[in-house]
Amino acid sequence: MTEATTAATSAGAEPLVVPPPPPKQHKYNRAIVEGPLLAAVWHIAWPTMVQNMIGGLQGMIDHAMVGHYVGYRGNAAIGVSWQIFLVVIVFISSLFTGMSVLVARFAGAGDDDKVDRTIYQAFITAAALSLGVLAPLGFFLTPSLLNLVNAAPDVQAEALPYLRIMFLYSFGMLIFFMLGGALRSAGDARTPMRLGVIMTVLNVVFNVVLIRGLGPIPAYGTAGAAMGTVLASGIVSAYAVYKLYKRAWVAGFPQGGPYNPDWPIIRALFRFGLPTGIQGIAMNIGGVFMLSFIGSLAHSAAAQAAFAVSYGQLFSLITWTSVGLMGAAATVAGQNLGAGFPDRAREGVSLAARIGLYSAITVGVLFLFMPRLLLAAFGLEDPIVVDIGVTLLRVLSVSGLFITVALTYTGGLQGTGDTKSPLYISIISQVIVPLGICFAVQRLGHLDPIDIWLAILAGHITRCTLSVIRFNQGEWRNIAVSIST
């Protein structure tokens, strides 16, 4: 007891009772670190899944409309262009992985100021790299990049304007990616979902007008798909920047500044994000070389079209859910580690992987029993294209089981700050294994489409195995995350 309480008791008076201080009011949703674990994972996962599904429709609509109005060469052009575009853009978006690591840790610890400072520094860094590096270099290097993937001349003719538009006006898309990562890491997955729905609706409207033409507006074909994408993302991202500045959401830009570059935070963004950027570049370079192998086949344009639709679009029915669970695993693991609950972080990642596995089984059944119907929805009717696509979908029905588990455990590693292990795992599983198989088959005999599809499956099995082993080793428990105050 205090001296005042003791004196009052000695005099026969009622002891002075000092009420306990009120509990600290947290800005962030504490259910992620305190509530039932299944609810915590699902709270982040389901809006992200819905956003990915609805947003993925954007790519499907692009392919379906281009397939009907341009032909399968337009499908091949979009698939090739996106593979190249992702190689370049993934470096800048890796900053958002570093941002997410910091935001999740600081949100778990309840440090509002560091969360907001981190988000703003990610924004200005991405702006500088996008406008000053990605746009000019991407525009001038597009022809050389298309030659690198052995795209057929008629495919290049469709891909060149599409890819240049995407490079020049990529800033809006990058800001949307940043916003989603920031808010999800802070515990709000519903706002990015709502904005994603709006962006998809806008994109559909623009695509209907620009791909096929309407009234005085000419039909831009494949280029119209790119125009619709950049217009929709630009409008939504401009609105998002305004809301971040006004601090209308759970996280935003620092109130009253400072607005100059904060180099300790920027260095931390690169420290955690750069391995993810290199990982993404390695994976997508692997994808580019895989396209090169596909381009060397006897029916290269048909195989590229089948690959673009089957792997690039239909396989998204699995990866939409998996990427959503990957984000949930990263947020739950990062916030719980920041709050001092490493065992809860581990259990959350395992739970997310099990949910993803059930979903992958369901979609895999569709790939096995309805492949021709799925391909027909994208306007693929050429017998050679359909036969190649059916074989690929059947392989992907098995591959999806491994990639969904791999992605959730990758999210767990990255969310806790271990962004280097997924880099090494990806180089082995997404570059060395599949490309090595294709190279060996090509040198020793004749490379067929099924050889490439089985090489992809082998890579996914390897990635799953190594990711689970690395996460269960538990080295991520000792990773420190800090910036100067």
PDB file of C-alpha atoms in Angstrom, residues 199-465:
ATOM      1  CA  MET A 199     -11.193  -1.045 -60.066  1.00  0.00           C
ATOM      2  CA  THR A 200     -12.361  -4.272 -61.688  1.00  0.00           C
ATOM      3  CA  VAL A 201     -15.747  -2.789 -62.601  1.00  0.00           C
ATOM      4  CA  LEU A 202     -14.042   0.240 -64.134  1.00  0.00           C
ATOM      5  CA  ASN A 203     -11.667  -2.010 -66.029  1.00  0.00           C
ATOM      6  CA  VAL A 204     -14.513  -4.085 -67.447  1.00  0.00           C
ATOM      7  CA  VAL A 205     -16.285  -0.940 -68.640  1.00  0.00           C
ATOM      8  CA  PHE A 206     -13.149   0.469 -70.247  1.00  0.00           C
ATOM      9  CA  ASN A 207     -12.311  -2.868 -71.872  1.00  0.00           C
ATOM     10  CA  VAL A 208     -15.758  -3.272 -73.397  1.00  0.00           C
ATOM     11  CA  VAL A 209     -15.354   0.150 -74.987  1.00  0.00           C
ATOM     12  CA  LEU A 210     -11.669   0.099 -75.922  1.00  0.00           C
ATOM     13  CA  ILE A 211     -11.096  -3.490 -77.071  1.00  0.00           C
ATOM     14  CA  ARG A 212     -14.084  -3.770 -79.402  1.00  0.00           C
ATOM     15  CA  GLY A 213     -14.804  -0.065 -79.962  1.00  0.00           C
ATOM     16  CA  LEU A 214     -18.018   1.845 -79.354  1.00  0.00           C
ATOM     17  CA  GLY A 215     -19.526   4.638 -81.444  1.00  0.00           C
ATOM     18  CA  PRO A 216     -16.820   7.153 -82.381  1.00  0.00           C
ATOM     19  CA  ILE A 217     -14.234   5.298 -80.248  1.00  0.00           C
ATOM     20  CA  PRO A 218     -12.250   2.898 -82.479  1.00  0.00           C
ATOM     21  CA  ALA A 219     -11.462  -0.715 -81.600  1.00  0.00           C
ATOM     22  CA  TYR A 220      -7.963  -0.801 -80.090  1.00  0.00           C
ATOM     23  CA  GLY A 221      -7.855  -4.595 -79.744  1.00  0.00           C
ATOM     24  CA  THR A 222      -5.064  -5.912 -77.547  1.00  0.00           C
ATOM     25  CA  ALA A 223      -3.783  -2.387 -76.809  1.00  0.00           C
ATOM     26  CA  GLY A 224      -7.266  -1.490 -75.558  1.00  0.00           C
ATOM     27  CA  ALA A 225      -6.912  -4.077 -72.799  1.00  0.00           C
ATOM     28  CA  ALA A 226      -3.790  -2.279 -71.537  1.00  0.00           C
ATOM     29  CA  MET A 227      -5.496   1.112 -71.791  1.00  0.00           C
ATOM     30  CA  GLY A 228      -8.423  -0.131 -69.713  1.00  0.00           C
ATOM     31  CA  THR A 229      -6.106  -1.527 -67.048  1.00  0.00           C
ATOM     32  CA  VAL A 230      -4.052   1.642 -66.582  1.00  0.00           C
ATOM     33  CA  LEU A 231      -7.106   3.927 -66.625  1.00  0.00           C
ATOM     34  CA  ALA A 232      -8.923   1.900 -63.956  1.00  0.00           C
ATOM     35  CA  SER A 233      -5.897   1.549 -61.676  1.00  0.00           C
ATOM     36  CA  GLY A 234      -4.988   5.214 -62.101  1.00  0.00           C
ATOM     37  CA  ILE A 235      -8.425   6.460 -61.041  1.00  0.00           C
ATOM     38  CA  VAL A 236      -8.626   4.196 -57.986  1.00  0.00           C
ATOM     39  CA  SER A 237      -5.054   4.924 -56.914  1.00  0.00           C
ATOM     40  CA  ALA A 238      -5.567   8.695 -57.100  1.00  0.00           C
ATOM     41  CA  TYR A 239      -8.520   8.307 -54.743  1.00  0.00           C
ATOM     42  CA  ALA A 240      -6.455   6.071 -52.430  1.00  0.00           C
ATOM     43  CA  VAL A 241      -3.630   8.611 -52.162  1.00  0.00           C
ATOM     44  CA  TYR A 242      -6.156  11.274 -51.195  1.00  0.00           C
ATOM     45  CA  LYS A 243      -7.610   9.043 -48.467  1.00  0.00           C
ATOM     46  CA  LEU A 244      -4.165   8.169 -47.142  1.00  0.00           C
ATOM     47  CA  TYR A 245      -3.302  11.852 -46.951  1.00  0.00           C
ATOM     48  CA  LYS A 246      -6.553  12.565 -45.086  1.00  0.00           C
ATOM     49  CA  ARG A 247      -5.885   9.603 -42.754  1.00  0.00           C
ATOM     50  CA  ALA A 248      -9.372   8.244 -43.364  1.00  0.00           C
ATOM     51  CA  TRP A 249      -8.326   4.590 -42.896  1.00  0.00           C
ATOM     52  CA  VAL A 250      -6.609   2.551 -40.192  1.00  0.00           C
ATOM     53  CA  ALA A 251      -3.241   3.717 -41.531  1.00  0.00           C
ATOM     54  CA  GLY A 252      -2.175   6.697 -43.611  1.00  0.00           C
ATOM     55  CA  PHE A 253       0.484   9.302 -44.241  1.00  0.00           C
ATOM     56  CA  PRO A 254       2.038  11.025 -41.188  1.00  0.00           C
ATOM     57  CA  GLN A 255      -0.075  13.931 -40.013  1.00  0.00           C
ATOM     58  CA  GLY A 256       1.776  17.196 -40.488  1.00  0.00           C
ATOM     59  CA  GLY A 257       4.860  15.551 -42.009  1.00  0.00           C
ATOM     60  CA  PRO A 258       7.756  15.374 -42.271  1.00  0.00           C
ATOM     61  CA  TYR A 259       7.395  14.543 -45.940  1.00  0.00           C
ATOM     62  CA  ASN A 260      11.061  14.363 -46.919  1.00  0.00           C
ATOM     63  CA  PRO A 261      12.837  11.037 -47.471  1.00  0.00           C
ATOM     64  CA  ASP A 262      13.615   9.170 -44.234  1.00  0.00           C
ATOM     65  CA  TRP A 263      16.698   7.151 -45.158  1.00  0.00           C
ATOM     66  CA  PRO A 264      16.715   4.751 -42.164  1.00  0.00           C
ATOM     67  CA  ILE A 265      13.191   3.646 -43.091  1.00  0.00           C
ATOM     68  CA  ILE A 266      14.024   3.433 -46.809  1.00  0.00           C
ATOM     69  CA  ARG A 267      17.057   1.289 -45.990  1.00  0.00           C
ATOM     70  CA  ALA A 268      14.831  -0.982 -43.881  1.00  0.00           C
ATOM     71  CA  LEU A 269      12.380  -1.257 -46.792  1.00  0.00           C
ATOM     72  CA  PHE A 270      15.176  -2.459 -49.044  1.00  0.00           C
ATOM     73  CA  ARG A 271      16.685  -4.659 -46.339  1.00  0.00           C
ATOM     74  CA  PHE A 272      13.544  -6.741 -46.050  1.00  0.00           C
ATOM     75  CA  GLY A 273      12.119  -6.122 -49.507  1.00  0.00           C
ATOM     76  CA  LEU A 274      15.152  -6.532 -51.744  1.00  0.00           C
ATOM     77  CA  PRO A 275      15.441 -10.317 -51.276  1.00  0.00           C
ATOM     78  CA  THR A 276      11.782 -10.575 -52.278  1.00  0.00           C
ATOM     79  CA  GLY A 277      12.463  -8.389 -55.300  1.00  0.00           C
ATOM     80  CA  ILE A 278      15.388 -10.554 -56.370  1.00  0.00           C
ATOM     81  CA  GLN A 279      13.196 -13.608 -55.719  1.00  0.00           C
ATOM     82  CA  GLY A 280      10.475 -12.231 -57.946  1.00  0.00           C
ATOM     83  CA  ILE A 281      12.947 -11.291 -60.665  1.00  0.00           C
ATOM     84  CA  ALA A 282      14.515 -14.756 -60.541  1.00  0.00           C
ATOM     85  CA  MET A 283      11.108 -16.446 -60.728  1.00  0.00           C
ATOM     86  CA  ASN A 284       9.926 -14.305 -63.585  1.00  0.00           C
ATOM     87  CA  ILE A 285      13.189 -14.604 -65.469  1.00  0.00           C
ATOM     88  CA  GLY A 286      12.661 -18.318 -65.068  1.00  0.00           C
ATOM     89  CA  GLY A 287       9.201 -17.779 -66.505  1.00  0.00           C
ATOM     90  CA  VAL A 288      10.624 -15.823 -69.426  1.00  0.00           C
ATOM     91  CA  PHE A 289      13.072 -18.640 -70.229  1.00  0.00           C
ATOM     92  CA  MET A 290      10.224 -21.111 -69.850  1.00  0.00           C
ATOM     93  CA  LEU A 291       8.346 -19.095 -72.465  1.00  0.00           C
ATOM     94  CA  SER A 292      11.458 -19.331 -74.596  1.00  0.00           C
ATOM     95  CA  PHE A 293      11.311 -23.125 -74.361  1.00  0.00           C
ATOM     96  CA  ILE A 294       7.613 -22.976 -75.239  1.00  0.00           C
ATOM     97  CA  GLY A 295       8.484 -20.703 -78.166  1.00  0.00           C
ATOM     98  CA  SER A 296      10.869 -23.368 -79.476  1.00  0.00           C
ATOM     99  CA  LEU A 297       8.118 -25.997 -79.783  1.00  0.00           C
ATOM    100  CA  ALA A 298       6.729 -27.077 -83.130  1.00  0.00           C
ATOM    101  CA  HIS A 299       3.422 -25.258 -82.520  1.00  0.00           C
ATOM    102  CA  SER A 300       4.858 -22.333 -80.557  1.00  0.00           C
ATOM    103  CA  ALA A 301       2.017 -19.826 -80.917  1.00  0.00           C
ATOM    104  CA  ALA A 302      -0.558 -22.476 -80.008  1.00  0.00           C
ATOM    105  CA  ALA A 303       1.460 -23.584 -76.979  1.00  0.00           C
ATOM    106  CA  GLN A 304       1.967 -19.977 -75.811  1.00  0.00           C
ATOM    107  CA  ALA A 305      -1.769 -19.322 -76.089  1.00  0.00           C
ATOM    108  CA  ALA A 306      -2.587 -22.514 -74.146  1.00  0.00           C
ATOM    109  CA  PHE A 307      -0.012 -21.578 -71.509  1.00  0.00           C
ATOM    110  CA  ALA A 308      -1.298 -17.996 -71.223  1.00  0.00           C
ATOM    111  CA  VAL A 309      -4.878 -19.136 -70.614  1.00  0.00           C
ATOM    112  CA  SER A 310      -4.334 -22.372 -68.651  1.00  0.00           C
ATOM    113  CA  TYR A 311      -1.431 -21.275 -66.452  1.00  0.00           C
ATOM    114  CA  GLY A 312      -1.826 -17.518 -66.590  1.00  0.00           C
ATOM    115  CA  GLN A 313      -5.599 -17.379 -66.097  1.00  0.00           C
ATOM    116  CA  LEU A 314      -7.280 -20.642 -65.084  1.00  0.00           C
ATOM    117  CA  PHE A 315      -4.543 -21.573 -62.616  1.00  0.00           C
ATOM    118  CA  SER A 316      -5.451 -18.302 -60.920  1.00  0.00           C
ATOM    119  CA  LEU A 317      -8.515 -20.091 -59.556  1.00  0.00           C
ATOM    120  CA  ILE A 318      -6.017 -21.734 -57.210  1.00  0.00           C
ATOM    121  CA  THR A 319      -3.536 -18.908 -56.774  1.00  0.00           C
ATOM    122  CA  TRP A 320      -6.235 -16.325 -55.977  1.00  0.00           C
ATOM    123  CA  THR A 321      -7.021 -18.228 -52.804  1.00  0.00           C
ATOM    124  CA  SER A 322      -3.392 -19.114 -52.158  1.00  0.00           C
ATOM    125  CA  VAL A 323      -2.145 -15.537 -52.487  1.00  0.00           C
ATOM    126  CA  GLY A 324      -4.926 -14.372 -50.180  1.00  0.00           C
ATOM    127  CA  LEU A 325      -3.859 -16.947 -47.603  1.00  0.00           C
ATOM    128  CA  MET A 326      -0.232 -15.982 -48.197  1.00  0.00           C
ATOM    129  CA  GLY A 327      -1.090 -12.407 -47.212  1.00  0.00           C
ATOM    130  CA  ALA A 328      -3.086 -13.621 -44.220  1.00  0.00           C
ATOM    131  CA  ALA A 329      -0.206 -15.836 -43.091  1.00  0.00           C
ATOM    132  CA  ALA A 330       2.230 -12.922 -43.407  1.00  0.00           C
ATOM    133  CA  THR A 331       0.006 -10.539 -41.427  1.00  0.00           C
ATOM    134  CA  VAL A 332      -0.884 -13.023 -38.689  1.00  0.00           C
ATOM    135  CA  ALA A 333       2.728 -14.188 -38.324  1.00  0.00           C
ATOM    136  CA  GLY A 334       4.178 -10.660 -38.376  1.00  0.00           C
ATOM    137  CA  GLN A 335       1.688  -9.102 -35.962  1.00  0.00           C
ATOM    138  CA  ASN A 336       1.871 -12.001 -33.505  1.00  0.00           C
ATOM    139  CA  LEU A 337       5.641 -11.965 -33.553  1.00  0.00           C
ATOM    140  CA  GLY A 338       5.529  -8.207 -32.964  1.00  0.00           C
ATOM    141  CA  ALA A 339       3.156  -8.779 -30.035  1.00  0.00           C
ATOM    142  CA  GLY A 340       5.434 -11.458 -28.572  1.00  0.00           C
ATOM    143  CA  PHE A 341       3.447 -14.597 -29.517  1.00  0.00           C
ATOM    144  CA  PRO A 342       5.736 -16.717 -31.786  1.00  0.00           C
ATOM    145  CA  ASP A 343       3.842 -19.984 -31.171  1.00  0.00           C
ATOM    146  CA  ARG A 344       0.607 -18.348 -32.275  1.00  0.00           C
ATOM    147  CA  ALA A 345       2.414 -17.104 -35.399  1.00  0.00           C
ATOM    148  CA  ARG A 346       3.511 -20.647 -36.257  1.00  0.00           C
ATOM    149  CA  GLU A 347       0.040 -22.106 -35.712  1.00  0.00           C
ATOM    150  CA  GLY A 348      -1.566 -19.391 -37.863  1.00  0.00           C
ATOM    151  CA  VAL A 349       0.626 -20.222 -40.862  1.00  0.00           C
ATOM    152  CA  SER A 350      -0.109 -23.943 -40.566  1.00  0.00           C
ATOM    153  CA  LEU A 351      -3.843 -23.243 -40.403  1.00  0.00           C
ATOM    154  CA  ALA A 352      -3.703 -21.030 -43.501  1.00  0.00           C
ATOM    155  CA  ALA A 353      -1.934 -23.808 -45.434  1.00  0.00           C
ATOM    156  CA  ARG A 354      -4.647 -26.322 -44.576  1.00  0.00           C
ATOM    157  CA  ILE A 355      -7.380 -23.971 -45.778  1.00  0.00           C
ATOM    158  CA  GLY A 356      -5.530 -23.449 -49.049  1.00  0.00           C
ATOM    159  CA  LEU A 357      -5.100 -27.178 -49.564  1.00  0.00           C
ATOM    160  CA  TYR A 358      -8.848 -27.829 -49.339  1.00  0.00           C
ATOM    161  CA  SER A 359      -9.509 -25.085 -51.901  1.00  0.00           C
ATOM    162  CA  ALA A 360      -6.857 -26.407 -54.310  1.00  0.00           C
ATOM    163  CA  ILE A 361      -8.411 -29.873 -54.230  1.00  0.00           C
ATOM    164  CA  THR A 362     -11.792 -28.436 -55.221  1.00  0.00           C
ATOM    165  CA  VAL A 363     -10.404 -26.489 -58.191  1.00  0.00           C
ATOM    166  CA  GLY A 364      -8.208 -29.400 -59.238  1.00  0.00           C
ATOM    167  CA  VAL A 365     -11.313 -31.535 -59.732  1.00  0.00           C
ATOM    168  CA  LEU A 366     -12.611 -28.943 -62.233  1.00  0.00           C
ATOM    169  CA  PHE A 367      -9.324 -29.028 -64.128  1.00  0.00           C
ATOM    170  CA  LEU A 368      -9.497 -32.817 -64.370  1.00  0.00           C
ATOM    171  CA  PHE A 369     -13.091 -33.201 -65.485  1.00  0.00           C
ATOM    172  CA  MET A 370     -13.987 -29.933 -67.288  1.00  0.00           C
ATOM    173  CA  PRO A 371     -10.822 -28.778 -69.125  1.00  0.00           C
ATOM    174  CA  ARG A 372     -12.356 -28.272 -72.579  1.00  0.00           C
ATOM    175  CA  LEU A 373     -15.281 -26.299 -71.216  1.00  0.00           C
ATOM    176  CA  LEU A 374     -12.937 -24.024 -69.273  1.00  0.00           C
ATOM    177  CA  LEU A 375     -10.744 -23.394 -72.323  1.00  0.00           C
ATOM    178  CA  ALA A 376     -13.758 -22.689 -74.535  1.00  0.00           C
ATOM    179  CA  ALA A 377     -14.739 -19.826 -72.208  1.00  0.00           C
ATOM    180  CA  PHE A 378     -11.620 -18.007 -73.437  1.00  0.00           C
ATOM    181  CA  GLY A 379     -12.382 -18.512 -77.092  1.00  0.00           C
ATOM    182  CA  LEU A 380      -9.839 -21.304 -77.538  1.00  0.00           C
ATOM    183  CA  GLU A 381     -11.265 -23.550 -80.246  1.00  0.00           C
ATOM    184  CA  ASP A 382      -8.243 -24.447 -82.362  1.00  0.00           C
ATOM    185  CA  PRO A 383      -7.787 -28.241 -81.898  1.00  0.00           C
ATOM    186  CA  ILE A 384      -4.026 -28.015 -81.342  1.00  0.00           C
ATOM    187  CA  VAL A 385      -4.374 -25.247 -78.756  1.00  0.00           C
ATOM    188  CA  VAL A 386      -7.144 -27.131 -76.934  1.00  0.00           C
ATOM    189  CA  ASP A 387      -5.227 -30.427 -76.815  1.00  0.00           C
ATOM    190  CA  ILE A 388      -2.153 -28.712 -75.371  1.00  0.00           C
ATOM    191  CA  GLY A 389      -4.283 -26.785 -72.862  1.00  0.00           C
ATOM    192  CA  VAL A 390      -6.135 -29.920 -71.675  1.00  0.00           C
ATOM    193  CA  THR A 391      -2.857 -31.682 -70.908  1.00  0.00           C
ATOM    194  CA  LEU A 392      -1.537 -28.657 -69.032  1.00  0.00           C
ATOM    195  CA  LEU A 393      -4.692 -28.300 -66.916  1.00  0.00           C
ATOM    196  CA  ARG A 394      -4.485 -31.932 -65.845  1.00  0.00           C
ATOM    197  CA  VAL A 395      -0.910 -31.446 -64.682  1.00  0.00           C
ATOM    198  CA  LEU A 396      -1.894 -28.219 -62.890  1.00  0.00           C
ATOM    199  CA  SER A 397      -4.654 -30.058 -61.015  1.00  0.00           C
ATOM    200  CA  VAL A 398      -1.860 -31.801 -59.097  1.00  0.00           C
ATOM    201  CA  SER A 399       0.567 -28.888 -59.101  1.00  0.00           C
ATOM    202  CA  GLY A 400      -1.957 -26.652 -57.361  1.00  0.00           C
ATOM    203  CA  LEU A 401      -1.856 -28.786 -54.207  1.00  0.00           C
ATOM    204  CA  PHE A 402       1.832 -28.044 -53.766  1.00  0.00           C
ATOM    205  CA  ILE A 403       1.894 -24.394 -54.786  1.00  0.00           C
ATOM    206  CA  THR A 404      -0.862 -23.396 -52.342  1.00  0.00           C
ATOM    207  CA  VAL A 405       1.048 -24.862 -49.400  1.00  0.00           C
ATOM    208  CA  ALA A 406       4.289 -23.342 -50.668  1.00  0.00           C
ATOM    209  CA  LEU A 407       2.755 -19.866 -50.944  1.00  0.00           C
ATOM    210  CA  THR A 408       1.247 -19.856 -47.448  1.00  0.00           C
ATOM    211  CA  TYR A 409       4.534 -20.903 -45.869  1.00  0.00           C
ATOM    212  CA  THR A 410       6.329 -18.312 -48.002  1.00  0.00           C
ATOM    213  CA  GLY A 411       3.949 -15.730 -46.533  1.00  0.00           C
ATOM    214  CA  GLY A 412       4.781 -16.939 -43.050  1.00  0.00           C
ATOM    215  CA  LEU A 413       8.508 -16.590 -43.659  1.00  0.00           C
ATOM    216  CA  GLN A 414       8.218 -13.165 -45.263  1.00  0.00           C
ATOM    217  CA  GLY A 415       5.795 -11.854 -42.650  1.00  0.00           C
ATOM    218  CA  THR A 416       8.228 -12.610 -39.852  1.00  0.00           C
ATOM    219  CA  GLY A 417      11.056 -10.882 -41.721  1.00  0.00           C
ATOM    220  CA  ASP A 418      12.794 -13.929 -43.216  1.00  0.00           C
ATOM    221  CA  THR A 419      12.736 -12.769 -46.822  1.00  0.00           C
ATOM    222  CA  LYS A 420      16.052 -14.386 -47.762  1.00  0.00           C
ATOM    223  CA  SER A 421      14.991 -18.022 -47.401  1.00  0.00           C
ATOM    224  CA  PRO A 422      12.143 -17.720 -49.957  1.00  0.00           C
ATOM    225  CA  LEU A 423      14.687 -16.159 -52.343  1.00  0.00           C
ATOM    226  CA  TYR A 424      17.019 -19.160 -52.189  1.00  0.00           C
ATOM    227  CA  ILE A 425      14.112 -21.608 -52.324  1.00  0.00           C
ATOM    228  CA  SER A 426      12.649 -19.886 -55.388  1.00  0.00           C
ATOM    229  CA  ILE A 427      15.938 -19.893 -57.269  1.00  0.00           C
ATOM    230  CA  ILE A 428      16.225 -23.636 -56.719  1.00  0.00           C
ATOM    231  CA  SER A 429      12.591 -24.568 -57.316  1.00  0.00           C
ATOM    232  CA  GLN A 430      11.442 -22.061 -59.946  1.00  0.00           C
ATOM    233  CA  VAL A 431      14.637 -21.639 -61.960  1.00  0.00           C
ATOM    234  CA  ILE A 432      17.169 -24.435 -61.526  1.00  0.00           C
ATOM    235  CA  VAL A 433      14.767 -27.397 -61.327  1.00  0.00           C
ATOM    236  CA  PRO A 434      12.257 -26.652 -64.146  1.00  0.00           C
ATOM    237  CA  LEU A 435      14.709 -25.010 -66.542  1.00  0.00           C
ATOM    238  CA  GLY A 436      17.276 -27.718 -65.875  1.00  0.00           C
ATOM    239  CA  ILE A 437      14.736 -30.403 -66.761  1.00  0.00           C
ATOM    240  CA  CYS A 438      13.716 -28.625 -69.973  1.00  0.00           C
ATOM    241  CA  PHE A 439      17.330 -28.055 -70.990  1.00  0.00           C
ATOM    242  CA  ALA A 440      18.266 -31.674 -70.349  1.00  0.00           C
ATOM    243  CA  VAL A 441      15.275 -33.045 -72.290  1.00  0.00           C
ATOM    244  CA  GLN A 442      15.951 -30.683 -75.196  1.00  0.00           C
ATOM    245  CA  ARG A 443      19.615 -31.670 -75.358  1.00  0.00           C
ATOM    246  CA  LEU A 444      19.037 -35.398 -74.971  1.00  0.00           C
ATOM    247  CA  GLY A 445      15.998 -35.769 -77.195  1.00  0.00           C
ATOM    248  CA  HIS A 446      12.894 -33.929 -78.387  1.00  0.00           C
ATOM    249  CA  LEU A 447      11.153 -31.375 -76.145  1.00  0.00           C
ATOM    250  CA  ASP A 448       7.353 -31.725 -76.115  1.00  0.00           C
ATOM    251  CA  PRO A 449       4.750 -29.619 -74.257  1.00  0.00           C
ATOM    252  CA  ILE A 450       4.204 -32.344 -71.639  1.00  0.00           C
ATOM    253  CA  ASP A 451       7.911 -32.202 -70.733  1.00  0.00           C
ATOM    254  CA  ILE A 452       7.578 -28.497 -69.906  1.00  0.00           C
ATOM    255  CA  TRP A 453       4.386 -29.031 -67.919  1.00  0.00           C
ATOM    256  CA  LEU A 454       5.974 -31.796 -65.827  1.00  0.00           C
ATOM    257  CA  ALA A 455       9.015 -29.580 -65.227  1.00  0.00           C
ATOM    258  CA  ILE A 456       6.689 -26.933 -63.772  1.00  0.00           C
ATOM    259  CA  LEU A 457       5.130 -29.568 -61.498  1.00  0.00           C
ATOM    260  CA  ALA A 458       8.566 -30.675 -60.287  1.00  0.00           C
ATOM    261  CA  GLY A 459       9.407 -27.070 -59.424  1.00  0.00           C
ATOM    262  CA  HIS A 460       6.223 -26.632 -57.392  1.00  0.00           C
ATOM    263  CA  ILE A 461       6.838 -29.842 -55.440  1.00  0.00           C
ATOM    264  CA  THR A 462      10.374 -28.676 -54.644  1.00  0.00           C
ATOM    265  CA  ARG A 463       9.198 -25.240 -53.524  1.00  0.00           C
ATOM    266  CA  CYS A 464       6.552 -26.701 -51.241  1.00  0.00           C
ATOM    267  CA  THR A 465       8.945 -29.141 -49.584  1.00  0.00           C
TER     268      THR A 465
END
